[in-house]
Coordinates of N, CA, C and O in Angstrom, one line a residue:
X135 N 57.2 -46.6 31.5 CA 57.2 -46.5 29.9 C 55.7 -46.0 29.5 O 55.5 -45.3 28.5
X136 N 54.6 -46.2 30.4 CA 53.4 -45.9 29.8 C 52.7 -45.5 31.1 O 52.8 -46.3 32.4
X137 N 51.8 -44.6 31.2 CA 50.8 -44.3 32.2 C 49.4 -44.6 31.6 O 49.0 -44.2 30.5
X138 N 48.6 -45.1 32.5 CA 47.2 -45.6 32.2 C 46.4 -45.0 33.1 O 46.3 -44.8 34.4
X139 N 45.0 -44.3 32.6 CA 44.2 -43.5 33.3 C 42.8 -43.9 32.9 O 42.4 -44.0 31.8
X140 N 42.1 -44.5 33.8 CA 40.6 -45.0 33.4 C 39.6 -44.1 33.7 O 39.8 -43.1 34.7
X141 N 38.4 -44.2 32.9 CA 37.4 -43.2 33.4 C 36.2 -43.9 32.8 O 36.3 -45.0 32.1
X142 N 34.9 -43.3 33.3 CA 33.7 -43.8 32.6 C 33.0 -44.6 33.6 O 31.6 -45.0 33.5
X143 N 33.4 -44.8 34.8 CA 32.8 -45.5 35.9 C 31.7 -44.6 36.5 O 31.7 -43.5 36.3
X144 N 30.9 -45.4 37.2 CA 29.7 -44.5 37.9 C 28.7 -45.6 38.5 O 28.8 -46.7 38.6
X145 N 27.6 -45.1 38.9 CA 26.4 -45.8 39.5 C 25.5 -46.0 38.3 O 25.0 -45.1 37.7
X146 N 25.0 -47.4 38.2 CA 23.9 -47.6 37.3 C 22.9 -48.8 37.7 O 23.4 -49.5 38.6
X147 N 21.8 -48.8 37.3 CA 20.9 -49.8 37.9 C 21.2 -51.2 37.1 O 21.8 -51.2 36.0
X148 N 20.8 -52.2 37.8 CA 21.1 -53.7 37.2 C 20.2 -53.7 35.9 O 19.2 -53.0 35.7
X149 N 21.0 -54.1 34.9 CA 20.5 -54.3 33.7 C 20.9 -53.1 32.7 O 20.8 -53.2 31.3
X150 N 21.7 -52.1 33.3 CA 22.0 -51.1 32.4 C 23.4 -51.3 31.9 O 24.1 -52.4 31.9
X151 N 23.9 -50.3 31.3 CA 25.2 -50.4 30.6 C 26.1 -49.3 30.8 O 25.7 -48.1 31.4
X152 N 27.6 -49.5 30.8 CA 28.8 -48.5 30.8 C 29.5 -48.9 30.0 O 29.9 -49.9 29.8
X153 N 30.4 -47.8 29.7 CA 31.5 -48.0 28.7 C 32.7 -47.2 29.6 O 32.8 -46.1 29.7
X154 N 33.8 -48.2 29.9 CA 34.8 -47.5 30.6 C 35.8 -47.4 29.5 O 36.0 -48.1 28.4
X155 N 36.9 -46.5 29.6 CA 38.1 -46.0 28.8 C 38.9 -46.0 29.4 O 39.3 -45.7 30.9
X156 N 40.2 -46.3 28.9 CA 41.5 -46.4 29.5 C 42.5 -45.6 28.5 O 42.8 -46.2 27.4
X157 N 42.9 -44.5 28.9 CA 43.8 -43.7 28.0 C 45.3 -43.9 28.3 O 45.5 -43.8 29.7
X158 N 46.2 -44.2 27.4 CA 47.6 -44.3 27.8 C 48.4 -43.2 27.2 O 48.1 -42.5 26.2
X159 N 49.4 -42.9 28.0 CA 50.4 -41.7 27.7 C 51.7 -42.4 27.8 O 51.9 -43.3 28.6
X160 N 52.7 -41.7 27.4 CA 54.2 -42.1 27.5 C 54.6 -42.7 26.2 O 54.3 -42.2 25.2
X161 N 55.3 -43.9 26.3 CA 55.7 -44.5 25.1 C 54.6 -45.2 24.5 O 54.5 -46.6 24.5
X162 N 53.6 -44.7 23.9 CA 52.5 -45.2 23.3 C 52.7 -46.0 21.8 O 51.8 -46.5 21.5
X163 N 53.8 -45.9 21.6 CA 54.3 -46.4 20.1 C 54.4 -47.9 20.3 O 54.3 -48.5 19.4
X164 N 54.8 -48.5 21.4 CA 54.8 -49.7 21.6 C 53.6 -50.5 21.5 O 52.5 -50.0 22.0
X165 N 53.5 -51.7 21.0 CA 52.3 -52.5 20.6 C 52.1 -53.2 21.9 O 52.2 -54.5 22.1
X166 N 51.5 -52.4 23.0 CA 51.0 -53.2 24.2 C 49.9 -53.9 24.2 O 48.9 -53.7 23.4
X167 N 50.0 -55.2 24.7 CA 48.7 -55.8 25.0 C 48.0 -55.2 26.2 O 48.7 -54.8 27.1
X168 N 46.5 -55.3 26.1 CA 45.9 -54.5 27.1 C 44.9 -55.5 27.7 O 44.2 -56.4 27.1
X169 N 44.5 -55.0 28.9 CA 43.5 -55.9 29.7 C 42.6 -55.0 30.6 O 43.1 -53.9 31.0
X170 N 41.6 -55.6 31.1 CA 40.7 -55.2 32.3 C 40.7 -56.3 33.3 O 40.5 -57.4 33.1
X171 N 40.9 -55.8 34.7 CA 40.8 -56.4 35.9 C 39.7 -55.8 36.7 O 39.5 -54.6 36.5
X172 N 39.2 -56.4 37.8 CA 38.4 -55.7 38.8 C 38.6 -56.3 40.0 O 39.0 -57.4 40.3
X173 N 38.4 -55.5 41.0 CA 38.7 -55.7 42.5 C 37.6 -55.2 43.4 O 37.5 -54.0 43.5
X174 N 36.9 -56.0 44.2 CA 36.0 -55.5 45.3 C 36.7 -55.5 46.7 O 37.6 -56.2 46.8
X175 N 36.2 -54.7 47.6 CA 36.9 -54.7 48.8 C 37.1 -56.1 49.6 O 36.0 -56.9 49.6
X176 N 38.2 -56.4 50.0 CA 38.4 -57.7 50.6 C 38.5 -58.9 49.7 O 38.5 -60.1 50.1
X177 N 38.5 -58.7 48.4 CA 38.5 -59.9 47.6 C 39.8 -59.7 46.6 O 40.2 -58.6 46.5
X178 N 40.3 -60.7 45.9 CA 41.4 -60.7 45.1 C 41.0 -60.0 43.7 O 39.8 -60.1 43.3
X179 N 42.0 -59.3 43.1 CA 41.9 -58.8 41.9 C 41.7 -59.9 40.8 O 42.4 -60.9 40.7
X180 N 40.6 -59.8 40.0 CA 40.2 -60.8 39.1 C 40.2 -60.4 37.6 O 39.9 -59.1 37.3
X181 N 40.5 -61.2 36.7 CA 40.6 -61.0 35.2 C 39.4 -60.6 34.7 O 38.3 -61.6 35.0
X182 N 39.0 -59.7 33.6 CA 37.8 -59.5 33.1 C 37.9 -59.7 31.6 O 37.3 -60.4 31.1
X183 N 38.8 -58.9 30.9 CA 39.0 -59.1 29.5 C 40.5 -58.7 29.1 O 41.1 -58.1 29.8
X184 N 40.9 -59.2 27.8 CA 42.2 -58.9 27.3 C 42.1 -58.8 25.7 O 41.2 -59.4 25.3
X185 N 43.0 -58.0 25.3 CA 42.9 -57.7 23.9 C 44.5 -57.6 23.3 O 45.3 -57.0 23.9
X186 N 44.8 -58.2 22.1 CA 46.0 -58.2 21.5 C 46.2 -56.6 21.0 O 45.1 -56.1 20.8
X187 N 47.5 -56.2 20.4 CA 47.6 -55.1 19.8 C 46.7 -54.9 18.6 O 45.9 -53.5 18.5
X188 N 46.6 -55.8 17.6 CA 46.0 -55.5 16.6 C 44.4 -55.7 17.0 O 43.6 -55.3 16.0
X189 N 44.0 -56.2 18.0 CA 42.6 -56.5 18.3 C 42.1 -57.7 17.7 O 40.7 -57.9 18.1
X190 N 43.0 -58.7 17.1 CA 42.5 -59.8 16.5 C 42.2 -60.8 17.4 O 41.5 -61.9 17.0
X191 N 42.7 -60.7 18.6 CA 42.6 -61.9 19.7 C 42.0 -61.1 21.0 O 42.7 -60.3 21.4
X192 N 41.0 -61.6 21.4 CA 40.4 -61.2 22.7 C 40.0 -62.4 23.6 O 39.9 -63.6 23.2
X193 N 40.2 -62.1 24.8 CA 39.7 -63.2 25.9 C 38.8 -62.6 26.9 O 38.9 -61.4 27.3
X194 N 38.1 -63.4 27.6 CA 37.0 -63.0 28.5 C 37.0 -63.8 29.6 O 36.9 -65.2 29.3
X195 N 36.6 -63.3 30.7 CA 36.3 -64.2 32.0 C 34.9 -64.8 31.7 O 34.0 -64.0 30.9
X196 N 34.4 -66.1 32.2 CA 33.2 -66.6 32.1 C 32.2 -65.6 32.4 O 31.0 -65.4 31.8
X197 N 32.4 -64.8 33.6 CA 31.4 -63.8 34.2 C 31.1 -62.6 32.9 O 30.1 -62.1 33.2
X198 N 32.0 -62.5 32.2 CA 32.0 -61.3 31.2 C 31.4 -61.8 29.9 O 30.9 -61.0 29.2
X199 N 31.5 -63.0 29.4 CA 31.2 -63.6 28.2 C 29.8 -63.2 27.7 O 28.7 -63.5 28.5
X200 N 29.5 -62.6 26.7 CA 28.0 -62.3 26.2 C 27.5 -61.1 26.8 O 26.8 -60.4 26.5
X201 N 28.2 -60.4 27.7 CA 27.8 -59.0 28.3 C 28.8 -57.8 28.1 O 28.4 -56.8 27.9
X202 N 30.2 -58.3 28.1 CA 31.1 -57.2 28.1 C 31.8 -57.3 26.8 O 32.2 -58.5 26.3
X203 N 32.3 -56.2 26.1 CA 33.1 -56.3 24.8 C 34.2 -55.3 25.1 O 34.2 -54.2 25.6
X204 N 35.5 -55.9 24.8 CA 36.7 -55.3 25.1 C 37.2 -54.7 23.5 O 37.0 -55.4 22.5
X205 N 37.6 -53.6 23.3 CA 38.1 -53.1 22.1 C 39.1 -52.1 22.3 O 39.4 -51.5 23.3
X206 N 39.8 -51.6 21.1 CA 40.8 -50.6 21.1 C 41.0 -49.7 20.1 O 40.6 -50.1 19.0
X207 N 41.4 -48.6 20.2 CA 41.6 -47.6 19.2 C 43.0 -47.0 19.4 O 43.2 -46.2 20.3
X208 N 44.0 -47.8 18.5 CA 45.4 -47.6 18.8 C 45.8 -46.0 18.2 O 46.7 -45.4 18.8
X209 N 44.9 -45.3 17.3 CA 45.2 -44.1 16.9 C 45.0 -43.1 18.1 O 45.4 -42.0 18.0
X210 N 44.1 -43.5 19.0 CA 43.8 -42.6 20.3 C 44.4 -43.1 21.4 O 44.1 -42.5 22.5
X211 N 45.2 -44.2 21.4 CA 45.8 -44.6 22.3 C 44.9 -45.2 23.7 O 45.3 -44.9 24.7
X212 N 43.8 -45.6 23.3 CA 42.7 -45.9 24.1 C 42.1 -47.4 24.1 O 42.0 -48.1 22.9
X213 N 41.9 -48.0 25.3 CA 41.2 -49.3 25.2 C 39.7 -49.1 25.9 O 39.8 -48.3 26.8
X214 N 39.0 -49.8 25.5 CA 37.5 -49.6 26.2 C 36.9 -50.9 26.6 O 37.3 -52.0 26.2
X215 N 36.1 -50.9 27.5 CA 35.3 -52.0 28.1 C 33.9 -51.6 28.1 O 33.4 -50.8 28.9
X216 N 33.0 -52.1 27.0 CA 31.7 -52.0 26.8 C 31.0 -53.1 27.8 O 31.0 -54.1 27.6
X217 N 30.3 -52.5 28.9 CA 29.6 -53.4 29.6 C 28.0 -53.2 29.7 O 27.4 -52.0 29.6
X218 N 27.2 -54.4 29.4 CA 26.0 -54.4 29.2 C 25.3 -55.4 30.2 O 26.0 -56.2 30.7
X219 N 24.1 -55.3 30.5 CA 23.2 -56.2 31.4 C 24.0 -56.3 32.7 O 24.2 -57.4 33.1
X220 N 24.3 -55.2 33.2 CA 25.1 -55.3 34.4 C 24.3 -55.7 35.5 O 23.0 -55.7 35.8
X221 N 24.9 -56.4 36.4 CA 24.5 -57.1 37.7 C 25.0 -56.6 39.0 O 26.4 -56.1 38.8
X222 N 24.4 -56.5 40.0 CA 25.1 -56.1 41.3 C 26.3 -56.5 41.6 O 27.2 -56.1 42.2
X223 N 26.7 -57.9 41.2 CA 28.0 -58.6 41.4 C 28.9 -58.1 40.6 O 30.1 -58.3 40.8
X224 N 28.8 -57.1 39.6 CA 29.8 -56.7 38.9 C 30.5 -55.3 39.7 O 31.3 -54.8 39.1
X225 N 29.8 -54.9 40.8 CA 30.3 -53.8 41.5 C 31.8 -54.1 41.8 O 32.1 -55.0 42.7
X226 N 32.7 -53.1 41.4 CA 34.2 -53.4 41.8 C 34.6 -52.2 41.2 O 34.3 -51.1 40.6
X227 N 35.9 -51.9 41.6 CA 37.1 -50.9 41.0 C 37.4 -51.7 39.7 O 37.9 -53.0 39.9
X228 N 37.6 -51.0 38.8 CA 38.0 -51.7 37.6 C 39.3 -50.8 37.0 O 39.4 -49.8 37.0
X229 N 40.2 -52.1 36.8 CA 41.6 -51.3 36.4 C 42.0 -51.9 35.2 O 41.9 -52.8 34.7
X230 N 42.5 -50.9 34.4 CA 43.3 -51.2 33.0 C 44.7 -51.6 33.2 O 45.3 -51.2 34.2
X231 N 45.2 -52.4 32.5 CA 46.4 -53.0 32.6 C 47.1 -53.1 31.2 O 46.4 -53.2 30.1
X232 N 48.6 -53.1 31.2 CA 49.1 -53.1 29.9 C 50.4 -54.0 30.0 O 51.0 -54.1 31.1
X233 N 50.7 -54.8 28.9 CA 51.8 -55.7 29.0 C 52.8 -55.4 27.5 O 52.1 -55.2 26.6
X234 N 54.0 -55.3 27.7 CA 54.9 -54.8 26.7 C 54.7 -56.4 25.6 O 54.8 -56.1 24.4
X235 N 55.0 -57.4 26.2 CA 55.0 -58.6 25.4 C 53.6 -59.1 24.7 O 52.6 -58.4 25.0
X236 N 53.8 -59.8 23.7 CA 52.5 -60.1 23.0 C 51.8 -61.0 23.9 O 52.1 -61.6 24.9
X237 N 50.3 -61.0 23.6 CA 49.4 -61.8 24.5 C 49.6 -63.3 24.4 O 50.2 -63.8 23.6
X238 N 49.7 -63.9 25.7 CA 49.9 -65.3 26.0 C 48.7 -65.9 26.6 O 47.7 -65.2 27.0
X239 N 48.8 -67.3 26.9 CA 48.0 -67.9 27.8 C 47.8 -67.6 29.1 O 47.0 -67.9 30.1
X240 N 49.0 -66.5 29.5 CA 49.1 -66.1 31.0 C 48.1 -64.8 31.1 O 48.3 -64.1 32.2
X241 N 47.3 -64.5 30.3 CA 46.8 -63.2 30.1 C 45.9 -63.0 31.6 O 45.7 -61.9 32.0
X242 N 45.5 -64.1 32.2 CA 44.6 -64.2 33.2 C 45.3 -64.0 34.5 O 44.6 -63.7 35.7
X243 N 46.7 -64.0 34.5 CA 47.4 -63.8 35.8 C 47.8 -62.3 36.2 O 48.3 -61.8 35.1
X244 N 47.7 -61.9 37.4 CA 47.9 -60.6 37.6 C 49.4 -60.2 37.2 O 49.6 -59.2 36.7
X245 N 50.4 -61.0 37.7 CA 51.7 -60.8 37.5 C 52.2 -60.8 35.9 O 53.3 -60.3 35.8
X246 N 51.3 -61.1 35.0 CA 51.6 -61.2 33.6 C 51.9 -59.7 33.1 O 52.6 -59.3 32.3
X247 N 51.1 -58.7 33.8 CA 51.0 -57.3 33.3 C 52.0 -56.5 34.0 O 52.4 -56.7 35.1
X248 N 52.5 -55.4 33.1 CA 53.7 -54.7 33.6 C 53.2 -53.4 33.9 O 53.8 -52.8 34.8
X249 N 52.1 -52.8 33.6 CA 51.6 -51.5 34.2 C 50.1 -51.5 34.4 O 49.2 -52.3 34.0
X250 N 49.7 -50.7 35.4 CA 48.4 -50.6 36.0 C 48.0 -49.0 36.1 O 48.6 -48.2 36.5
X251 N 46.6 -49.0 35.9 CA 45.9 -47.7 36.1 C 45.4 -47.6 37.6 O 45.6 -48.4 38.2
X252 N 45.0 -46.2 37.8 CA 44.5 -46.3 39.3 C 43.1 -46.8 39.6 O 42.8 -47.1 40.7
X253 N 42.2 -47.1 38.5 CA 41.1 -47.6 38.8 C 39.8 -46.7 38.6 O 40.1 -45.5 38.9
X254 N 38.8 -47.2 38.3 CA 37.5 -46.5 38.1 C 36.3 -47.2 38.9 O 36.2 -48.5 38.6
X255 N 35.6 -46.7 39.8 CA 34.6 -47.4 40.4 C 33.4 -47.6 39.6 O 32.9 -46.7 39.0
X256 N 32.8 -48.7 39.6 CA 31.7 -49.1 39.0 C 30.8 -49.8 40.1 O 31.2 -50.6 40.7
X257 N 29.5 -49.2 40.3 CA 28.6 -49.6 41.4 C 27.3 -49.9 40.6 O 26.5 -49.0 40.0
X258 N 26.7 -51.2 40.7 CA 25.5 -51.6 40.1 C 24.4 -51.8 41.2 O 24.7 -52.7 42.1
X259 N 23.4 -51.0 41.1 CA 22.3 -51.2 42.1 C 21.3 -52.2 41.7 O 21.0 -52.4 40.5
X260 N 20.4 -52.8 42.6 CA 19.4 -53.8 42.4 C 18.1 -53.2 41.7 O 17.9 -52.1 41.8

């Protein structure tokens, strides 16, 4: 029903900033809940942030609180992840995800989400 394409990844020094974008296409009229996950080689995919359709409700992993900000522009069918004060441990492939249903307490569980993008690489050097 929807296709997701991430962009904005790259190489940045520790303490720097990046803004990731996730563009949705297809049935974008549906009020999708959106989120961001990340996965490093050999590690499990982990939750980063989530946002309701209206943007009124957001959730963050403890590692992201105070440094990352999730937002969305429904007119552009795009969700963003603004990352600041980046650390080497933030190095991962970042994935955009979408869920047809309203946001719930299961937002941090991978199986909660219906659709996934291909990911964008973020590398933070020391």
